[in-house]
Amino acid sequence: MNATTWKEKLSAIRDSFSISVAKAPAESPEAIELRYLGRKGELALLLRDLKDIPIEERKVLGALGNTAKEEMTAKLDALKGASGPAGFVLKSDLDLTLPGWPFPKGSLHPLTHTMNRLAEGFLKLGFTMADGPLVEDDYHNFEALNFPPFHPARDMQDTFYVGVKDTSGKDMLLRTHTSPVQIRSMEKQDPPLRVFHTGRVFRSEAVDASHSFAFHQIEGLYVDKGVSMADLKWTVDAFMKDLFGSSVKTRFNPSYFPFVEPGAEVDMSCIFCKGANSAARCPVCKGTGWLELMGAGMVHPNVLKGCKYDPEKWSGFAFGGGIERFAMLLYGIGDMRMLYENDLRILKQVQ
Ligand code: PHE
């Protein structure tokens, strides 16, 4: 090959390189680089041909070749700089400070919200949070709470048994209420004590608008010297007012639970008809003006004794109730099943 042909070839390579660059991104900058400037690229092969050309001309052509290489490299660098990773073409008006894809934000479940609000209320009143297991033994769920074996109140609880025996040979069970946390707290701590707990409980019940086989309860327990029914009434009333507003009223009706004496059912004035008790029956309170919310009472001396608290010295109150009921009232949910169906249209309404 003579010098003239070599120069023509060089200029042909430069021309077709320029066309490739102009056509990008039809071809990626990396592919163009490989084709022209790679070790076996068109320019490299041409430079190899220089060996056949006399030394004097070779120097001049070599210099031309190197200049061409530098220019082509610079153009390729400019092309690479103009495109982002993986070949996305960046536009100059792209604002990198804008938020990314619109990822929808998750939110807490209405029941979790309710439990948090209940917890806030009791923490404010000086209660601390207690805990206990979901799979309980007969002792903590029944016996220590003054349900002797074969006591009829055991039947009321529709217990799920798990088919495993505890150390005393009795069937383990899914706790039917949160009251065993009272026992576990007293076993762990000497009096005085002021605790609450929120958590899941289980009863073998058919599911309907106000029942489920797995639901949640809140439990509270206060033991000290001279605690009375008046303390219980004040605490429950303050708590309900904190949750539903200062205009709600509470009332106690006599009731029976083996682990309290006296025992009561706590009613709150209906937050929908405001206790109007009108002829147009309120669908929530059924026209009674009152909503039944919790069980409560003074801790039975047998329960205190069983936990090695001297009932002559200490007295206490306990209360407990369903959290689903609170959630339904707080968020105006008419059917309990809505809380378990994970329908985002419902869940998203509570933020
Ligand atoms: N554990 C009772 C229930 O599940 C409620 C309750 C708690 C009653 C504490 C009195 C005191 O029905």
Short mmCIF file of C-alpha atoms and ligand atoms in Angstrom, two decimals:
data_model
loop_
_atom_site.label_atom_id
_atom_site.label_comp_id
_atom_site.label_asym_id
_atom_site.label_seq_id
_atom_site.Cartn_x
_atom_site.Cartn_y
_atom_site.Cartn_z
CA MET A 1 0.00 0.00 0.00
CA ASN A 2 1.34 3.44 -0.83
CA ALA A 3 0.97 6.63 1.19
CA THR A 4 -1.85 8.06 -0.92
CA THR A 5 -4.04 4.99 -0.63
CA TRP A 6 -3.35 4.90 3.11
CA LYS A 7 -4.49 8.56 3.49
CA GLU A 8 -7.65 7.85 1.50
CA LYS A 9 -8.43 4.89 3.73
CA LEU A 10 -7.87 7.00 6.83
CA SER A 11 -10.23 9.68 5.60
CA ALA A 12 -12.86 6.99 4.70
CA ILE A 13 -12.65 5.61 8.26
CA ARG A 14 -13.07 9.12 9.70
CA ASP A 15 -16.11 9.75 7.51
CA SER A 16 -17.90 6.55 8.40
CA PHE A 17 -16.99 7.09 12.09
CA SER A 18 -18.63 10.54 11.92
CA ILE A 19 -21.77 9.02 10.39
CA SER A 20 -21.94 6.39 13.14
CA VAL A 21 -21.62 9.06 15.81
CA ALA A 22 -24.30 11.18 14.17
CA LYS A 23 -26.65 8.19 14.06
CA ALA A 24 -26.17 7.30 17.73
CA PRO A 25 -28.04 6.04 19.71
CA ALA A 26 -28.78 3.54 16.88
CA GLU A 27 -25.48 2.04 18.00
CA SER A 28 -24.12 2.42 21.51
CA PRO A 29 -20.91 4.48 22.01
CA GLU A 30 -19.23 1.29 23.24
CA ALA A 31 -20.04 -0.56 20.02
CA ILE A 32 -18.78 2.35 17.88
CA GLU A 33 -15.58 2.47 19.95
CA LEU A 34 -14.99 -1.24 19.46
CA ARG A 35 -15.56 -1.06 15.72
CA TYR A 36 -13.21 1.86 15.02
CA LEU A 37 -10.79 2.16 17.94
CA GLY A 38 -10.69 -1.37 19.37
CA ARG A 39 -7.54 -3.55 19.15
CA LYS A 40 -8.93 -5.13 16.01
CA GLY A 41 -10.84 -1.99 15.04
CA GLU A 42 -10.63 -0.34 11.62
CA LEU A 43 -8.10 2.32 12.71
CA ALA A 44 -5.83 -0.19 14.47
CA LEU A 45 -5.72 -2.37 11.35
CA LEU A 46 -4.87 0.64 9.19
CA LEU A 47 -2.08 1.68 11.55
CA ARG A 48 -0.69 -1.86 11.28
CA ASP A 49 -0.46 -1.40 7.47
CA LEU A 50 2.06 1.42 8.05
CA LYS A 51 4.84 -1.17 8.26
CA ASP A 52 4.76 -1.54 4.47
CA ILE A 53 5.34 2.20 3.89
CA PRO A 54 8.85 3.75 3.69
CA ILE A 55 10.13 5.19 6.99
CA GLU A 56 10.04 8.91 6.04
CA GLU A 57 6.39 8.85 4.94
CA ARG A 58 5.50 6.45 7.74
CA LYS A 59 6.31 9.12 10.39
CA VAL A 60 4.01 11.68 8.77
CA LEU A 61 1.18 9.17 8.28
CA GLY A 62 1.65 7.86 11.82
CA ALA A 63 1.17 11.36 13.18
CA LEU A 64 -1.99 11.77 11.07
CA GLY A 65 -3.28 8.47 12.35
CA ASN A 66 -2.67 9.48 16.01
CA THR A 67 -4.42 12.82 15.56
CA ALA A 68 -7.39 11.02 14.02
CA LYS A 69 -7.43 8.61 16.97
CA GLU A 70 -7.41 11.49 19.47
CA GLU A 71 -10.24 13.30 17.73
CA MET A 72 -12.35 10.15 17.49
CA THR A 73 -11.75 9.35 21.16
CA ALA A 74 -12.79 12.87 22.16
CA LYS A 75 -16.02 12.62 20.11
CA LEU A 76 -16.81 9.24 21.67
CA ASP A 77 -16.22 10.60 25.18
CA ALA A 78 -18.61 13.45 24.46
CA LEU A 79 -21.18 10.96 23.21
CA LYS A 80 -20.81 8.76 26.31
CA GLY A 81 -21.14 11.78 28.60
CA ALA A 82 -24.44 12.67 26.99
CA SER A 83 -26.08 9.36 27.83
CA GLY A 84 -26.62 7.86 31.24
CA PRO A 85 -26.09 4.26 32.30
CA ALA A 86 -27.72 1.51 30.24
CA GLY A 87 -28.16 3.81 27.27
CA PHE A 88 -30.85 6.15 28.71
CA VAL A 89 -30.61 9.49 26.98
CA LEU A 90 -30.44 12.23 29.59
CA LYS A 91 -32.20 15.44 28.76
CA SER A 92 -30.68 18.65 30.03
CA ASP A 93 -33.97 19.68 31.67
CA LEU A 94 -34.07 16.53 33.81
CA ASP A 95 -34.53 17.50 37.47
CA LEU A 96 -32.72 14.94 39.58
CA THR A 97 -34.07 16.44 42.80
CA LEU A 98 -37.66 15.38 42.01
CA PRO A 99 -39.06 12.40 43.97
CA GLY A 100 -38.72 8.97 42.35
CA TRP A 101 -41.54 6.71 41.23
CA PRO A 102 -44.77 7.39 43.11
CA PHE A 103 -44.44 4.47 45.56
CA PRO A 104 -47.71 4.28 47.51
CA LYS A 105 -47.11 4.72 51.22
CA GLY A 106 -48.25 1.93 53.55
CA SER A 107 -50.29 2.72 56.64
CA LEU A 108 -51.05 1.13 59.98
CA HIS A 109 -54.07 -1.17 60.27
CA PRO A 110 -57.09 0.42 62.01
CA LEU A 111 -56.69 -2.12 64.82
CA THR A 112 -53.03 -1.18 65.28
CA HIS A 113 -54.04 2.48 65.34
CA THR A 114 -56.67 1.71 67.96
CA MET A 115 -54.23 -0.26 70.10
CA ASN A 116 -51.74 2.62 69.87
CA ARG A 117 -54.40 5.09 70.96
CA LEU A 118 -55.49 2.86 73.86
CA ALA A 119 -51.85 2.46 74.88
CA GLU A 120 -51.29 6.25 74.76
CA GLY A 121 -54.31 6.77 77.01
CA PHE A 122 -53.10 4.30 79.63
CA LEU A 123 -49.47 5.39 79.52
CA LYS A 124 -50.73 8.92 80.28
CA LEU A 125 -52.56 7.56 83.33
CA GLY A 126 -49.33 6.01 84.67
CA PHE A 127 -49.88 2.41 83.53
CA THR A 128 -46.99 0.45 82.04
CA MET A 129 -47.27 -2.08 79.21
CA ALA A 130 -47.32 -5.77 80.14
CA ASP A 131 -47.14 -8.86 77.93
CA GLY A 132 -48.11 -12.53 77.90
CA PRO A 133 -48.21 -15.53 75.53
CA LEU A 134 -51.04 -16.37 73.12
CA VAL A 135 -50.75 -20.10 73.84
CA GLU A 136 -51.56 -20.37 77.55
CA ASP A 137 -51.81 -23.08 80.15
CA ASP A 138 -55.01 -23.88 82.00
CA TYR A 139 -53.59 -22.37 85.18
CA HIS A 140 -53.11 -18.82 83.85
CA ASN A 141 -56.18 -18.68 81.61
CA PHE A 142 -58.59 -20.22 84.15
CA GLU A 143 -57.44 -21.64 87.46
CA ALA A 144 -55.46 -18.66 88.79
CA LEU A 145 -58.38 -16.44 87.72
CA ASN A 146 -60.66 -18.31 90.10
CA PHE A 147 -62.23 -20.62 87.53
CA PRO A 148 -62.01 -23.99 89.33
CA PRO A 149 -62.13 -27.14 87.14
CA PHE A 150 -65.69 -27.80 85.88
CA HIS A 151 -66.73 -24.23 86.72
CA PRO A 152 -69.65 -23.40 84.36
CA ALA A 153 -68.03 -20.07 83.39
CA ARG A 154 -65.34 -22.08 81.55
CA ASP A 155 -67.95 -23.24 79.05
CA MET A 156 -68.88 -19.67 78.25
CA GLN A 157 -65.44 -19.10 76.81
CA ASP A 158 -65.54 -21.59 73.88
CA THR A 159 -61.92 -22.54 74.26
CA PHE A 160 -59.63 -23.72 71.44
CA TYR A 161 -57.29 -26.43 72.77
CA VAL A 162 -53.99 -26.98 70.99
CA GLY A 163 -53.48 -30.69 71.73
CA VAL A 164 -50.30 -30.26 73.77
CA LYS A 165 -50.15 -30.96 77.50
CA ASP A 166 -48.63 -28.55 80.01
CA THR A 167 -46.37 -29.71 82.88
CA SER A 168 -49.39 -30.59 85.05
CA GLY A 169 -50.86 -32.79 82.29
CA LYS A 170 -53.58 -30.31 81.31
CA ASP A 171 -54.28 -29.29 77.70
CA MET A 172 -52.61 -26.09 76.53
CA LEU A 173 -55.01 -23.62 74.92
CA LEU A 174 -55.24 -20.40 72.94
CA ARG A 175 -55.96 -17.73 75.53
CA THR A 176 -59.66 -16.85 75.59
CA HIS A 177 -59.09 -13.41 77.12
CA THR A 178 -56.22 -11.11 78.10
CA SER A 179 -56.86 -11.61 81.84
CA PRO A 180 -54.02 -14.21 82.16
CA VAL A 181 -51.69 -11.21 81.70
CA GLN A 182 -52.96 -10.00 85.11
CA ILE A 183 -51.64 -13.21 86.67
CA ARG A 184 -48.35 -13.13 84.76
CA SER A 185 -47.79 -9.50 85.80
CA MET A 186 -48.45 -10.22 89.49
CA GLU A 187 -46.17 -13.27 89.38
CA LYS A 188 -43.36 -11.11 88.00
CA GLN A 189 -43.77 -8.02 90.16
CA ASP A 190 -44.49 -7.20 93.79
CA PRO A 191 -47.27 -4.71 94.57
CA PRO A 192 -48.01 -1.87 93.99
CA LEU A 193 -48.54 -2.42 90.28
CA ARG A 194 -50.33 -0.65 87.45
CA VAL A 195 -50.22 -2.40 84.07
CA PHE A 196 -52.15 -2.75 80.83
CA HIS A 197 -51.92 -5.08 77.87
CA THR A 198 -53.36 -5.19 74.36
CA GLY A 199 -53.30 -8.37 72.32
CA ARG A 200 -55.00 -11.17 70.45
CA VAL A 201 -57.46 -13.64 71.98
CA PHE A 202 -59.28 -16.67 70.53
CA ARG A 203 -62.73 -18.19 70.97
CA SER A 204 -64.45 -20.88 68.98
CA GLU A 205 -67.23 -18.64 67.71
CA ALA A 206 -68.97 -18.24 64.36
CA VAL A 207 -67.93 -15.11 62.48
CA ASP A 208 -70.59 -12.42 62.02
CA ALA A 209 -70.82 -8.62 62.00
CA SER A 210 -69.79 -8.41 65.67
CA HIS A 211 -67.96 -11.71 66.40
CA SER A 212 -64.79 -13.46 65.30
CA PHE A 213 -62.82 -16.51 66.40
CA ALA A 214 -59.70 -14.35 66.74
CA PHE A 215 -60.01 -10.83 68.06
CA HIS A 216 -58.22 -8.38 70.35
CA GLN A 217 -58.68 -7.25 73.91
CA ILE A 218 -57.30 -4.63 76.24
CA GLU A 219 -56.69 -5.49 79.88
CA GLY A 220 -55.85 -3.20 82.79
CA LEU A 221 -54.84 -3.99 86.37
CA TYR A 222 -54.10 -1.71 89.30
CA VAL A 223 -53.12 -3.07 92.72
CA ASP A 224 -52.16 -0.85 95.62
CA LYS A 225 -53.15 -0.08 99.22
CA GLY A 226 -56.74 1.15 99.50
CA VAL A 227 -57.72 0.87 95.80
CA SER A 228 -61.49 1.06 95.55
CA MET A 229 -64.36 0.80 93.10
CA ALA A 230 -64.31 4.64 92.96
CA ASP A 231 -60.75 4.50 91.54
CA LEU A 232 -61.95 2.03 88.94
CA LYS A 233 -64.88 4.24 87.98
CA TRP A 234 -62.68 7.34 87.72
CA THR A 235 -59.99 5.58 85.66
CA VAL A 236 -62.44 4.04 83.19
CA ASP A 237 -64.32 7.34 82.87
CA ALA A 238 -61.13 9.38 82.30
CA PHE A 239 -59.94 6.87 79.73
CA MET A 240 -63.23 6.88 77.78
CA LYS A 241 -63.31 10.69 77.77
CA ASP A 242 -59.72 10.79 76.51
CA LEU A 243 -60.66 8.46 73.66
CA PHE A 244 -64.14 9.63 72.66
CA GLY A 245 -64.31 13.20 73.94
CA SER A 246 -65.22 14.84 77.23
CA SER A 247 -68.99 14.70 76.67
CA VAL A 248 -69.24 10.88 76.96
CA LYS A 249 -70.65 9.39 80.15
CA THR A 250 -69.93 5.98 81.64
CA ARG A 251 -72.06 3.77 83.86
CA PHE A 252 -71.54 0.45 85.61
CA ASN A 253 -74.03 -2.44 85.65
CA PRO A 254 -73.58 -5.35 88.07
CA SER A 255 -72.11 -8.39 86.33
CA TYR A 256 -70.28 -11.61 87.08
CA PHE A 257 -66.70 -12.69 86.29
CA PRO A 258 -65.07 -15.28 88.60
CA PHE A 259 -61.90 -13.20 89.05
CA VAL A 260 -63.56 -9.98 90.26
CA GLU A 261 -65.91 -9.19 93.15
CA PRO A 262 -67.90 -7.05 92.80
CA GLY A 263 -67.99 -7.28 89.00
CA ALA A 264 -69.45 -4.83 86.53
CA GLU A 265 -70.14 -4.22 82.90
CA VAL A 266 -68.99 -0.79 81.72
CA ASP A 267 -71.35 1.12 79.43
CA MET A 268 -70.57 4.32 77.58
CA SER A 269 -73.21 6.79 76.37
CA CYS A 270 -73.82 6.24 72.64
CA ILE A 271 -71.50 8.53 70.66
CA PHE A 272 -73.80 8.42 67.63
CA CYS A 273 -77.23 9.38 69.00
CA LYS A 274 -75.60 11.03 72.05
CA GLY A 275 -77.88 9.08 74.31
CA ALA A 276 -80.96 10.73 72.76
CA ASN A 277 -82.89 7.46 73.12
CA SER A 278 -85.27 8.65 70.48
CA ALA A 279 -88.14 6.79 68.92
CA ALA A 280 -86.08 6.53 65.73
CA ARG A 281 -83.93 3.71 67.07
CA CYS A 282 -80.18 4.36 66.75
CA PRO A 283 -78.77 1.33 64.88
CA VAL A 284 -75.60 1.29 67.01
CA CYS A 285 -77.08 1.40 70.54
CA LYS A 286 -80.46 0.01 69.39
CA GLY A 287 -82.15 2.99 70.96
CA THR A 288 -80.90 2.26 74.49
CA GLY A 289 -78.53 5.25 74.46
CA TRP A 290 -75.73 3.06 75.89
CA LEU A 291 -72.96 0.90 74.45
CA GLU A 292 -71.53 -2.02 76.41
CA LEU A 293 -67.74 -1.79 76.19
CA MET A 294 -65.91 -3.66 78.93
CA GLY A 295 -65.97 -5.97 81.88
CA ALA A 296 -64.48 -4.71 85.14
CA GLY A 297 -64.39 -5.19 88.90
CA MET A 298 -62.35 -5.46 92.07
CA VAL A 299 -59.72 -8.20 91.88
CA HIS A 300 -61.05 -11.28 93.76
CA PRO A 301 -59.14 -12.06 96.99
CA ASN A 302 -58.55 -15.63 95.72
CA VAL A 303 -56.73 -14.21 92.68
CA LEU A 304 -54.53 -11.97 94.85
CA LYS A 305 -53.77 -14.87 97.22
CA GLY A 306 -52.84 -17.16 94.34
CA CYS A 307 -50.24 -14.60 93.22
CA LYS A 308 -48.89 -14.25 96.79
CA TYR A 309 -50.38 -10.78 97.25
CA ASP A 310 -51.92 -10.45 100.76
CA PRO A 311 -55.61 -9.47 100.20
CA GLU A 312 -55.73 -7.99 103.72
CA LYS A 313 -53.06 -5.51 102.70
CA TRP A 314 -53.61 -4.95 98.98
CA SER A 315 -56.66 -4.37 96.85
CA GLY A 316 -56.98 -3.81 93.13
CA PHE A 317 -59.22 -3.32 90.16
CA ALA A 318 -59.16 -4.91 86.72
CA PHE A 319 -60.96 -4.20 83.49
CA GLY A 320 -60.94 -5.66 80.01
CA GLY A 321 -62.76 -5.45 76.70
CA GLY A 322 -62.72 -5.98 72.97
CA ILE A 323 -60.54 -3.70 70.85
CA GLU A 324 -62.51 -4.32 67.64
CA ARG A 325 -65.50 -2.63 69.28
CA PHE A 326 -63.37 0.43 70.07
CA ALA A 327 -62.01 0.50 66.49
CA MET A 328 -65.51 0.23 65.01
CA LEU A 329 -66.73 3.13 67.15
CA LEU A 330 -63.63 5.28 66.56
CA TYR A 331 -63.67 4.87 62.78
CA GLY A 332 -67.39 4.35 62.18
CA ILE A 333 -67.00 0.77 60.89
CA GLY A 334 -70.32 -1.08 60.94
CA ASP A 335 -69.16 -4.67 60.37
CA MET A 336 -66.28 -6.30 62.24
CA ARG A 337 -65.41 -8.48 59.24
CA MET A 338 -64.20 -5.37 57.42
CA LEU A 339 -61.28 -5.29 59.85
CA TYR A 340 -60.04 -8.70 58.68
CA GLU A 341 -60.68 -8.67 54.94
CA ASN A 342 -57.64 -6.53 54.09
CA ASP A 343 -59.60 -4.48 51.60
CA LEU A 344 -57.30 -1.55 50.84
CA ARG A 345 -60.29 0.73 50.21
CA ILE A 346 -61.17 0.33 53.91
CA LEU A 347 -57.64 0.25 55.29
CA LYS A 348 -56.56 3.38 53.41
CA GLN A 349 -59.26 5.46 55.08
CA VAL A 350 -57.45 5.23 58.39
CA GLN A 351 -54.07 6.95 58.18
N1 PHE B 1 -61.73 -11.11 80.74
C1 PHE B 1 -63.09 -10.68 80.69
C2 PHE B 1 -63.71 -11.12 79.36
O1 PHE B 1 -62.99 -11.49 78.47
C3 PHE B 1 -63.23 -9.19 80.83
C4 PHE B 1 -62.82 -8.69 82.16
C5 PHE B 1 -61.54 -8.26 82.40
C6 PHE B 1 -63.73 -8.61 83.20
C7 PHE B 1 -61.15 -7.77 83.63
C8 PHE B 1 -63.38 -8.14 84.45
C9 PHE B 1 -62.10 -7.70 84.65
O2 PHE B 1 -64.89 -11.11 79.16
#
